[in-house]
Each structure stands twice: as structure tokens, then as C-alpha cells.
PDB file of C-alpha atoms and ligand atoms in Angstrom:
ATOM      1  CA  MET A   1       0.000   0.000   0.000  1.00 53.00           C
ATOM      2  CA  PRO A   2       1.418   3.459  -0.854  1.00 64.00           C
ATOM      3  CA  ASP A   3       2.285   5.750   2.088  1.00 82.00           C
ATOM      4  CA  VAL A   4      -0.358   8.235   3.145  1.00 92.00           C
ATOM      5  CA  PRO A   5       0.695  11.765   2.109  1.00 96.00           C
ATOM      6  CA  VAL A   6       1.494  14.119   4.961  1.00 97.00           C
ATOM      7  CA  LEU A   7      -0.756  16.699   3.267  1.00 98.00           C
ATOM      8  CA  ARG A   8      -3.498  16.299   0.738  1.00 98.00           C
ATOM      9  CA  ALA A   9      -5.544  19.332  -0.307  1.00 98.00           C
ATOM     10  CA  ASN A  10      -8.407  18.567  -2.670  1.00 97.00           C
ATOM     11  CA  ALA A  11     -10.401  21.034  -4.774  1.00 98.00           C
ATOM     12  CA  ILE A  12      -9.785  23.939  -2.380  1.00 98.00           C
ATOM     13  CA  GLU A  13     -11.803  27.096  -2.852  1.00 98.00           C
ATOM     14  CA  SER A  14     -11.260  30.022  -0.525  1.00 98.00           C
ATOM     15  CA  GLY A  15     -11.050  33.807  -0.358  1.00 97.00           C
ATOM     16  CA  TYR A  16     -12.042  36.907   1.578  1.00 97.00           C
ATOM     17  CA  GLY A  17     -15.686  38.041   1.869  1.00 94.00           C
ATOM     18  CA  VAL A  18     -17.034  38.147  -1.676  1.00 94.00           C
ATOM     19  CA  LEU A  19     -13.545  37.878  -3.228  1.00 97.00           C
ATOM     20  CA  GLN A  20     -12.863  34.293  -4.319  1.00 98.00           C
ATOM     21  CA  VAL A  21      -9.090  33.733  -4.586  1.00 98.00           C
ATOM     22  CA  LEU A  22      -8.645  29.951  -4.926  1.00 98.00           C
ATOM     23  CA  TRP A  23     -10.534  28.010  -7.579  1.00 98.00           C
ATOM     24  CA  GLY A  24     -10.280  24.272  -6.998  1.00 97.00           C
ATOM     25  CA  VAL A  25      -6.639  23.778  -5.952  1.00 98.00           C
ATOM     26  CA  ASP A  26      -5.253  20.226  -5.580  1.00 98.00           C
ATOM     27  CA  LEU A  27      -1.922  19.813  -3.814  1.00 97.00           C
ATOM     28  CA  ARG A  28      -0.093  16.942  -2.137  1.00 97.00           C
ATOM     29  CA  VAL A  29       3.061  16.608  -0.049  1.00 97.00           C
ATOM     30  CA  GLU A  30       4.465  13.145   0.627  1.00 96.00           C
ATOM     31  CA  SER A  31       6.157  12.250   3.890  1.00 94.00           C
ATOM     32  CA  GLY A  32       9.649  13.807   4.015  1.00 94.00           C
ATOM     33  CA  GLU A  33       9.206  15.510   0.651  1.00 95.00           C
ATOM     34  CA  SER A  34       9.957  19.174  -0.058  1.00 95.00           C
ATOM     35  CA  VAL A  35       7.544  20.966  -2.341  1.00 96.00           C
ATOM     36  CA  LEU A  36       7.723  24.502  -3.709  1.00 94.00           C
ATOM     37  CA  LEU A  37       4.689  26.672  -4.346  1.00 94.00           C
ATOM     38  CA  LEU A  38       5.550  29.230  -7.003  1.00 91.00           C
ATOM     39  CA  GLY A  39       3.473  32.119  -8.251  1.00 88.00           C
ATOM     40  CA  ALA A  40       3.528  35.849  -8.871  1.00 85.00           C
ATOM     41  CA  ASN A  41       2.283  38.429  -6.358  1.00 86.00           C
ATOM     42  CA  GLY A  42      -1.430  37.978  -5.797  1.00 90.00           C
ATOM     43  CA  ALA A  43      -1.553  34.452  -7.282  1.00 92.00           C
ATOM     44  CA  GLY A  44      -3.014  33.141  -4.020  1.00 96.00           C
ATOM     45  CA  LYS A  45      -0.016  31.431  -2.362  1.00 95.00           C
ATOM     46  CA  THR A  46      -0.531  32.993   1.067  1.00 95.00           C
ATOM     47  CA  THR A  47      -4.273  32.382   0.860  1.00 97.00           C
ATOM     48  CA  LEU A  48      -3.664  28.699   0.099  1.00 98.00           C
ATOM     49  CA  LEU A  49      -1.174  28.257   2.947  1.00 97.00           C
ATOM     50  CA  ARG A  50      -3.470  30.046   5.423  1.00 96.00           C
ATOM     51  CA  THR A  51      -6.350  27.807   4.339  1.00 98.00           C
ATOM     52  CA  ILE A  52      -4.231  24.668   4.777  1.00 98.00           C
ATOM     53  CA  VAL A  53      -3.224  25.613   8.330  1.00 96.00           C
ATOM     54  CA  GLY A  54      -6.744  26.734   9.261  1.00 96.00           C
ATOM     55  CA  LEU A  55      -6.254  30.507   9.564  1.00 94.00           C
ATOM     56  CA  LEU A  56      -8.801  30.893   6.762  1.00 96.00           C
ATOM     57  CA  PRO A  57     -11.814  28.608   6.247  1.00 96.00           C
ATOM     58  CA  ALA A  58     -11.999  26.491   3.094  1.00 97.00           C
ATOM     59  CA  TRP A  59     -15.193  27.414   1.223  1.00 98.00           C
ATOM     60  CA  ARG A  60     -15.118  24.081  -0.568  1.00 97.00           C
ATOM     61  CA  GLY A  61     -12.823  21.079  -0.745  1.00 98.00           C
ATOM     62  CA  HIS A  62     -10.992  18.939   1.795  1.00 97.00           C
ATOM     63  CA  ILE A  63      -7.706  19.061   3.651  1.00 98.00           C
ATOM     64  CA  GLU A  64      -6.115  15.919   5.085  1.00 97.00           C
ATOM     65  CA  LEU A  65      -3.050  15.698   7.314  1.00 97.00           C
ATOM     66  CA  ASN A  66      -1.542  12.207   7.535  1.00 95.00           C
ATOM     67  CA  GLY A  67      -4.809  10.757   6.219  1.00 95.00           C
ATOM     68  CA  GLN A  68      -7.033  12.566   8.739  1.00 96.00           C
ATOM     69  CA  ASP A  69      -9.620  15.078   7.556  1.00 97.00           C
ATOM     70  CA  VAL A  70      -8.782  18.419   9.247  1.00 97.00           C
ATOM     71  CA  THR A  71     -10.926  20.670   7.027  1.00 97.00           C
ATOM     72  CA  HIS A  72     -13.024  21.855   9.955  1.00 95.00           C
ATOM     73  CA  LEU A  73     -10.399  21.847  12.698  1.00 96.00           C
ATOM     74  CA  ARG A  74      -8.940  24.942  14.371  1.00 94.00           C
ATOM     75  CA  PRO A  75      -5.316  25.923  13.625  1.00 91.00           C
ATOM     76  CA  ASP A  76      -4.057  24.667  17.028  1.00 88.00           C
ATOM     77  CA  GLN A  77      -5.754  21.305  16.436  1.00 92.00           C
ATOM     78  CA  ARG A  78      -3.975  21.081  13.086  1.00 94.00           C
ATOM     79  CA  VAL A  79      -0.643  21.870  14.777  1.00 90.00           C
ATOM     80  CA  ARG A  80      -1.247  18.885  17.063  1.00 88.00           C
ATOM     81  CA  ARG A  81      -1.778  16.746  13.977  1.00 92.00           C
ATOM     82  CA  GLY A  82       1.666  17.551  12.661  1.00 92.00           C
ATOM     83  CA  VAL A  83       1.697  20.807  10.716  1.00 94.00           C
ATOM     84  CA  ALA A  84       3.619  23.975  11.633  1.00 92.00           C
ATOM     85  CA  PHE A  85       3.453  27.317   9.858  1.00 92.00           C
ATOM     86  CA  MET A  86       6.127  29.978   9.557  1.00 86.00           C
ATOM     87  CA  SER A  87       4.473  33.141   8.326  1.00 71.00           C
ATOM     88  CA  GLU A  88       6.329  36.210   7.068  1.00 64.00           C
ATOM     89  CA  LEU A  89       5.965  37.715  10.552  1.00 65.00           C
ATOM     90  CA  GLY A  90       7.945  34.918  12.174  1.00 73.00           C
ATOM     91  CA  VAL A  91       9.192  35.797  15.632  1.00 87.00           C
ATOM     92  CA  PHE A  92       8.609  38.069  18.655  1.00 89.00           C
ATOM     93  CA  PRO A  93      11.466  40.642  18.606  1.00 90.00           C
ATOM     94  CA  THR A  94      11.175  41.603  22.298  1.00 92.00           C
ATOM     95  CA  LEU A  95      11.533  38.002  23.505  1.00 93.00           C
ATOM     96  CA  SER A  96      14.781  36.070  23.813  1.00 94.00           C
ATOM     97  CA  ILE A  97      15.682  33.244  21.436  1.00 93.00           C
ATOM     98  CA  ARG A  98      14.828  30.687  24.119  1.00 92.00           C
ATOM     99  CA  ASP A  99      11.471  32.301  24.974  1.00 92.00           C
ATOM    100  CA  ASN A 100      10.536  32.451  21.301  1.00 92.00           C
ATOM    101  CA  LEU A 101      11.255  28.729  21.088  1.00 92.00           C
ATOM    102  CA  ARG A 102       9.133  28.086  24.208  1.00 90.00           C
ATOM    103  CA  MET A 103       6.234  29.820  22.416  1.00 86.00           C
ATOM    104  CA  GLY A 104       6.630  27.277  19.608  1.00 82.00           C
ATOM    105  CA  GLY A 105       5.936  24.449  22.059  1.00 79.00           C
ATOM    106  CA  TYR A 106       3.324  26.124  24.223  1.00 73.00           C
ATOM    107  CA  PHE A 107       1.057  23.082  24.292  1.00 70.00           C
ATOM    108  CA  LEU A 108       3.770  20.503  25.080  1.00 71.00           C
ATOM    109  CA  GLY A 109       4.756  19.493  28.618  1.00 71.00           C
ATOM    110  CA  GLY A 110       7.863  21.123  30.191  1.00 72.00           C
ATOM    111  CA  ARG A 111      10.324  18.272  29.719  1.00 78.00           C
ATOM    112  CA  ARG A 112       9.278  17.626  26.136  1.00 83.00           C
ATOM    113  CA  VAL A 113       9.600  21.336  25.305  1.00 87.00           C
ATOM    114  CA  ARG A 114      13.164  21.416  26.656  1.00 88.00           C
ATOM    115  CA  GLN A 115      14.080  18.346  24.619  1.00 89.00           C
ATOM    116  CA  ARG A 116      12.509  19.745  21.449  1.00 89.00           C
ATOM    117  CA  ILE A 117      14.219  23.107  21.944  1.00 91.00           C
ATOM    118  CA  ARG A 118      17.578  21.306  22.222  1.00 90.00           C
ATOM    119  CA  GLU A 119      16.840  19.403  19.005  1.00 88.00           C
ATOM    120  CA  ALA A 120      15.748  22.553  17.159  1.00 88.00           C
ATOM    121  CA  LEU A 121      18.828  24.489  18.326  1.00 89.00           C
ATOM    122  CA  ALA A 122      21.102  21.665  17.168  1.00 87.00           C
ATOM    123  CA  LEU A 123      20.059  22.532  13.593  1.00 86.00           C
ATOM    124  CA  PHE A 124      20.923  26.231  13.994  1.00 86.00           C
ATOM    125  CA  PRO A 125      24.327  26.730  15.675  1.00 84.00           C
ATOM    126  CA  ASP A 126      24.123  30.559  15.415  1.00 83.00           C
ATOM    127  CA  LEU A 127      21.091  30.534  17.686  1.00 88.00           C
ATOM    128  CA  ALA A 128      22.438  27.881  20.039  1.00 87.00           C
ATOM    129  CA  ALA A 129      25.462  30.096  20.809  1.00 87.00           C
ATOM    130  CA  HIS A 130      23.347  32.891  22.409  1.00 87.00           C
ATOM    131  CA  PRO A 131      19.988  31.512  23.604  1.00 88.00           C
ATOM    132  CA  ARG A 132      19.373  34.516  25.909  1.00 92.00           C
ATOM    133  CA  ALA A 133      19.875  37.123  23.163  1.00 93.00           C
ATOM    134  CA  LEU A 134      16.775  39.089  22.191  1.00 94.00           C
ATOM    135  CA  ALA A 135      15.333  38.207  18.788  1.00 92.00           C
ATOM    136  CA  ALA A 136      15.540  41.951  17.977  1.00 92.00           C
ATOM    137  CA  SER A 137      19.352  41.700  18.095  1.00 93.00           C
ATOM    138  CA  LEU A 138      19.491  39.053  15.339  1.00 90.00           C
ATOM    139  CA  SER A 139      20.236  39.626  11.656  1.00 87.00           C
ATOM    140  CA  GLY A 140      17.411  39.145   9.155  1.00 84.00           C
ATOM    141  CA  GLY A 141      18.710  35.693   8.230  1.00 84.00           C
ATOM    142  CA  GLN A 142      19.077  34.631  11.858  1.00 87.00           C
ATOM    143  CA  ARG A 143      15.515  35.778  12.578  1.00 88.00           C
ATOM    144  CA  LYS A 144      14.249  33.498   9.826  1.00 87.00           C
ATOM    145  CA  MET A 145      16.284  30.669  11.371  1.00 88.00           C
ATOM    146  CA  LEU A 146      14.628  31.421  14.691  1.00 92.00           C
ATOM    147  CA  GLY A 147      11.209  31.379  13.003  1.00 91.00           C
ATOM    148  CA  MET A 148      12.005  27.939  11.584  1.00 89.00           C
ATOM    149  CA  ALA A 149      13.404  26.638  14.868  1.00 91.00           C
ATOM    150  CA  LYS A 150      10.303  27.933  16.683  1.00 91.00           C
ATOM    151  CA  ALA A 151       8.016  26.137  14.241  1.00 89.00           C
ATOM    152  CA  LEU A 152      10.074  22.943  14.609  1.00 90.00           C
ATOM    153  CA  VAL A 153       9.640  22.824  18.396  1.00 90.00           C
ATOM    154  CA  SER A 154       6.141  21.398  17.853  1.00 87.00           C
ATOM    155  CA  HIS A 155       7.886  18.501  16.011  1.00 88.00           C
ATOM    156  CA  PRO A 156       5.860  18.812  12.810  1.00 92.00           C
ATOM    157  CA  ALA A 157       5.763  16.177  10.092  1.00 95.00           C
ATOM    158  CA  LEU A 158       5.250  19.115   7.720  1.00 97.00           C
ATOM    159  CA  LEU A 159       6.709  22.617   8.001  1.00 96.00           C
ATOM    160  CA  ILE A 160       4.958  25.218   5.864  1.00 96.00           C
ATOM    161  CA  LEU A 161       6.809  28.462   5.095  1.00 94.00           C
ATOM    162  CA  ASP A 162       5.428  31.584   3.495  1.00 93.00           C
ATOM    163  CA  GLU A 163       8.159  33.404   1.553  1.00 91.00           C
ATOM    164  CA  PRO A 164      11.097  32.720   3.864  1.00 90.00           C
ATOM    165  CA  SER A 165      13.302  34.906   1.618  1.00 89.00           C
ATOM    166  CA  ALA A 166      11.070  37.986   1.973  1.00 86.00           C
ATOM    167  CA  GLY A 167      13.102  41.088   2.775  1.00 83.00           C
ATOM    168  CA  LEU A 168      16.438  39.237   2.917  1.00 85.00           C
ATOM    169  CA  ALA A 169      19.705  40.111   1.184  1.00 85.00           C
ATOM    170  CA  PRO A 170      21.075  37.288  -1.045  1.00 87.00           C
ATOM    171  CA  VAL A 171      23.676  36.246   1.544  1.00 84.00           C
ATOM    172  CA  PHE A 172      20.913  35.629   4.099  1.00 84.00           C
ATOM    173  CA  VAL A 173      18.750  33.844   1.529  1.00 88.00           C
ATOM    174  CA  LYS A 174      21.643  31.381   1.128  1.00 87.00           C
ATOM    175  CA  GLN A 175      21.695  30.834   4.901  1.00 85.00           C
ATOM    176  CA  VAL A 176      17.956  30.172   4.928  1.00 87.00           C
ATOM    177  CA  VAL A 177      18.247  27.648   2.075  1.00 91.00           C
ATOM    178  CA  ALA A 178      21.103  25.923   3.943  1.00 90.00           C
ATOM    179  CA  GLY A 179      19.022  25.852   7.150  1.00 88.00           C
ATOM    180  CA  LEU A 180      16.051  24.360   5.327  1.00 92.00           C
ATOM    181  CA  THR A 181      18.316  21.764   3.720  1.00 93.00           C
ATOM    182  CA  ARG A 182      19.276  20.594   7.231  1.00 90.00           C
ATOM    183  CA  VAL A 183      15.614  20.549   8.278  1.00 91.00           C
ATOM    184  CA  ARG A 184      14.769  18.427   5.236  1.00 93.00           C
ATOM    185  CA  GLU A 185      17.674  16.055   5.911  1.00 92.00           C
ATOM    186  CA  GLN A 186      16.275  15.193   9.313  1.00 89.00           C
ATOM    187  CA  GLY A 187      13.019  14.052   7.683  1.00 92.00           C
ATOM    188  CA  THR A 188      10.611  16.986   8.011  1.00 95.00           C
ATOM    189  CA  ALA A 189       8.477  17.539   4.910  1.00 97.00           C
ATOM    190  CA  LEU A 190       8.490  21.124   3.587  1.00 97.00           C
ATOM    191  CA  LEU A 191       5.958  23.190   1.693  1.00 97.00           C
ATOM    192  CA  ILE A 192       7.511  26.537   0.732  1.00 96.00           C
ATOM    193  CA  ALA A 193       5.768  29.420  -1.012  1.00 94.00           C
ATOM    194  CA  GLU A 194       8.454  31.431  -2.779  1.00 90.00           C
ATOM    195  CA  GLN A 195       9.238  33.777  -5.607  1.00 84.00           C
ATOM    196  CA  ASN A 196      12.992  33.309  -5.297  1.00 84.00           C
ATOM    197  CA  VAL A 197      14.580  30.737  -7.630  1.00 80.00           C
ATOM    198  CA  ALA A 198      17.323  30.075  -5.055  1.00 85.00           C
ATOM    199  CA  PHE A 199      14.820  27.675  -3.490  1.00 88.00           C
ATOM    200  CA  LEU A 200      14.354  25.532  -6.626  1.00 86.00           C
ATOM    201  CA  PRO A 201      17.222  23.095  -5.862  1.00 86.00           C
ATOM    202  CA  LEU A 202      15.747  22.447  -2.434  1.00 90.00           C
ATOM    203  CA  ALA A 203      12.514  21.047  -3.826  1.00 90.00           C
ATOM    204  CA  GLU A 204      11.738  17.640  -5.255  1.00 91.00           C
ATOM    205  CA  ARG A 205       8.546  18.932  -6.804  1.00 94.00           C
ATOM    206  CA  GLY A 206       6.617  22.122  -7.196  1.00 94.00           C
ATOM    207  CA  TYR A 207       3.366  23.741  -8.188  1.00 95.00           C
ATOM    208  CA  VAL A 208       2.792  26.950 -10.104  1.00 91.00           C
ATOM    209  CA  LEU A 209      -0.220  28.945  -8.986  1.00 93.00           C
ATOM    210  CA  GLU A 210      -1.710  31.518 -11.357  1.00 91.00           C
ATOM    211  CA  GLY A 211      -4.926  33.395 -10.654  1.00 94.00           C
ATOM    212  CA  GLY A 212      -5.806  30.974  -7.856  1.00 96.00           C
ATOM    213  CA  ARG A 213      -5.425  27.853 -10.014  1.00 96.00           C
ATOM    214  CA  VAL A 214      -2.604  25.317 -10.339  1.00 96.00           C
ATOM    215  CA  THR A 215      -1.355  25.734 -13.904  1.00 92.00           C
ATOM    216  CA  LEU A 216       1.658  23.434 -13.657  1.00 91.00           C
ATOM    217  CA  SER A 217       3.115  20.821 -11.359  1.00 92.00           C
ATOM    218  CA  GLY A 218       6.241  18.747 -11.726  1.00 91.00           C
ATOM    219  CA  ASP A 219       9.844  18.160 -10.695  1.00 88.00           C
ATOM    220  CA  GLU A 220      12.597  20.789 -10.629  1.00 82.00           C
ATOM    221  CA  THR A 221      13.439  20.320 -14.327  1.00 82.00           C
ATOM    222  CA  ALA A 222       9.827  20.625 -15.415  1.00 83.00           C
ATOM    223  CA  LEU A 223       9.489  23.800 -13.369  1.00 81.00           C
ATOM    224  CA  ARG A 224      12.691  25.354 -14.725  1.00 78.00           C
ATOM    225  CA  ASP A 225      11.664  24.533 -18.293  1.00 77.00           C
ATOM    226  CA  SER A 226       8.146  25.870 -18.022  1.00 74.00           C
ATOM    227  CA  ALA A 227       7.361  29.061 -19.882  1.00 64.00           C
ATOM    228  CA  ALA A 228       5.378  30.436 -16.925  1.00 64.00           C
ATOM    229  CA  VAL A 229       8.242  29.975 -14.482  1.00 67.00           C
ATOM    230  CA  ARG A 230      10.858  31.284 -16.911  1.00 66.00           C
ATOM    231  CA  ALA A 231       8.842  34.396 -17.573  1.00 64.00           C
ATOM    232  CA  ALA A 232       7.971  35.033 -13.944  1.00 63.00           C
ATOM    233  CA  TYR A 233      11.280  34.150 -12.304  1.00 61.00           C
ATOM    234  CA  PHE A 234      14.076  34.335 -14.816  1.00 55.00           C
ATOM    235  CA  GLY A 235      12.668  37.232 -16.845  1.00 54.00           C
ATOM    236  CA  ILE A 236      12.990  35.324 -20.172  1.00 49.00           C
TER     237      ILE A 236
HETATM  238  P1  ATP B   1       1.985  37.839  -2.324  1.00 72.26           P
HETATM  239  O1  ATP B   1       3.303  37.213  -2.573  1.00 72.26           O
HETATM  240  O2  ATP B   1       1.870  39.211  -2.882  1.00 72.26           O
HETATM  241  O3  ATP B   1       1.515  37.729  -0.890  1.00 72.26           O
HETATM  242  P2  ATP B   1       0.210  35.663  -2.906  1.00 72.26           P
HETATM  243  O4  ATP B   1       0.378  34.746  -4.064  1.00 72.26           O
HETATM  244  O5  ATP B   1       0.591  35.156  -1.562  1.00 72.26           O
HETATM  245  O6  ATP B   1       0.963  36.998  -3.221  1.00 72.26           O
HETATM  246  P3  ATP B   1      -2.304  36.278  -1.704  1.00 72.26           P
HETATM  247  O7  ATP B   1      -1.690  37.090  -0.621  1.00 72.26           O
HETATM  248  O8  ATP B   1      -2.850  34.955  -1.380  1.00 72.26           O
HETATM  249  O9  ATP B   1      -1.302  36.125  -2.924  1.00 72.26           O
HETATM  250  O10 ATP B   1      -3.436  37.189  -2.361  1.00 72.26           O
HETATM  251  C1  ATP B   1      -4.351  36.702  -3.350  1.00 72.26           C
HETATM  252  C2  ATP B   1      -5.432  37.744  -3.591  1.00 72.26           C
HETATM  253  O11 ATP B   1      -6.191  37.924  -2.390  1.00 72.26           O
HETATM  254  C3  ATP B   1      -4.911  39.109  -3.981  1.00 72.26           C
HETATM  255  O12 ATP B   1      -5.795  39.635  -4.954  1.00 72.26           O
HETATM  256  C4  ATP B   1      -5.018  39.910  -2.704  1.00 72.26           C
HETATM  257  O13 ATP B   1      -5.232  41.262  -2.969  1.00 72.26           O
HETATM  258  C5  ATP B   1      -6.214  39.291  -2.023  1.00 72.26           C
HETATM  259  N1  ATP B   1      -6.115  39.366  -0.545  1.00 72.26           N
HETATM  260  C6  ATP B   1      -5.088  38.902   0.201  1.00 72.26           C
HETATM  261  N2  ATP B   1      -5.326  39.099   1.510  1.00 72.26           N
HETATM  262  C7  ATP B   1      -6.542  39.684   1.598  1.00 72.26           C
HETATM  263  C8  ATP B   1      -7.363  40.146   2.674  1.00 72.26           C
HETATM  264  N3  ATP B   1      -6.965  40.017   3.958  1.00 72.26           N
HETATM  265  N4  ATP B   1      -8.547  40.700   2.377  1.00 72.26           N
HETATM  266  C9  ATP B   1      -8.960  40.838   1.089  1.00 72.26           C
HETATM  267  N5  ATP B   1      -8.249  40.423   0.024  1.00 72.26           N
HETATM  268  C10 ATP B   1      -7.045  39.860   0.269  1.00 72.26           C
END
């Protein structure tokens, strides 16, 4: 029997008030797989991610995590079923690194939180060196690392990231890609909404979203070769 995907979204429709943004989106992430969600500004990437994690209701369609229907569950109930979300906002600047990480595990017991924080810090040596430093004192790249580490404290099977490169200089984007490579290597599945092609090598597969519909899906080569991706990302 094939493995159950960590995420299966079927025929998702969603939006804001009378504005429909998503028009029947199908998307799947297998266990341990990393998947890129590409699309221009306004294509609906953030709306799709927020619908998957439960911050927006799905108007139609179904969302399954590890084979369980979570379409009508609250975001915190979805976190307990193995999904974590790193939004563009990320971390609390006035809290220390360690306290930010504690927030990521707020529903776990004390001993488990400490263990998970140790595991998350092991992936990000820059953070492990100064756990009492305020998040406000970190560089842009380090803040993204902290956002990832915070999301990992809940020990998700799937980590969802909305534009982790947003606002970062290229040198920090490289650090974020390297950090995510380590996260992937320890078995966490990734779903990453991005506009930056630096993330293409990280992904086994990807989807292109245009006008709230999936217009292409395939492996890295298929994505690179597609006219839509070339026009949108490489400017050719
Ligand atoms: P971006 O990278 O610019 O965030 P995106 O692909 O993530 O693009 P969304 O943020 O999902 O796109 O936006 C899709 C559409 O929904 C856009 O037309 C946008 O204006 C609209 N939209 C987004 N957020 C809201 C909101 N809170 N209320 C009303 N409309 C919204």
C-alpha cells in the first residue's frame, strides 16, 4: 500500500468576503518531501497556505493531514496533527531566542519542550550560541532561522513556510536555504511558497499557482523549463 501523504488538499476554494481567490486547488506533499509553491504576487499562495493551516476557512474542498480530515479543525488542532506554519511575521522581537522557542511548544509538557528546543537548536548553531539574546538583536537571516526553529519545536511532520526569503539580502537567503536543507535532511516535509529561484534546488517537486489555479506541477526540471516559471522568475 502506498504511504499516506502528509498533506493532501483537494479542490480547495477560498477567499475573503465576496472575493474568491482559490478556484479548486489540488496539492499533495508526501512524507519527508519538499515541495515549492511558485506564483507571482497575488496568485493566491498565502491564501492557500493560510487555508491549509486553518487561519482561513476552506469554502469548498478537503484538507487531510496524515490521512485525517482536518478541514473543519482549528489551527491549534492542526498543529497537534503535525503541521507547523512559519508566516512572514515569524518571531517576537522583544523576547529572547529561548522564549521564542518556548512559544513554539506552548502546548507541550515542560520536559518535552526542553528536549525539542535542544533538538531545534542543534540545527541552527548561530542561535544555540546565544539563547538569551533578544530576537531583535538578530540579523534578518538569523531571525528566519529562529522562526524555523520555533516552528520545529512542535515537532511537525510538515513545516509550511510563506516566503522565507522575503526582505532578505542574497547572503541571508543562502543561509535560509542551507538551514532548510538541514531541516529536510532530518526528515521533516516542507511546503515553501516562494518567488525566489534560489529555493528551486531544495525542492523535489513544485506547483505553479496563477490566478488561484494550479497551472503546472512537476519536478525541478519541469518547473525550470516551463514558460510560466521562466517568464515570472528568470525574466525570459
Ligand atoms: P503575495 O506574494 O503578494 O503575498 P500571494 O500569491 O501570496 O501573493 P495572496 O496574498 O494569497 O497572494 O493574495 C491573493 C489575492 O487575495 C490578492 O488579490 C489579494 O489582494 C487578495 N487578498 C489577500 N489578503 C486579503 C485580505 N486580507 N482581504 C482581502 N483580500 C485579500
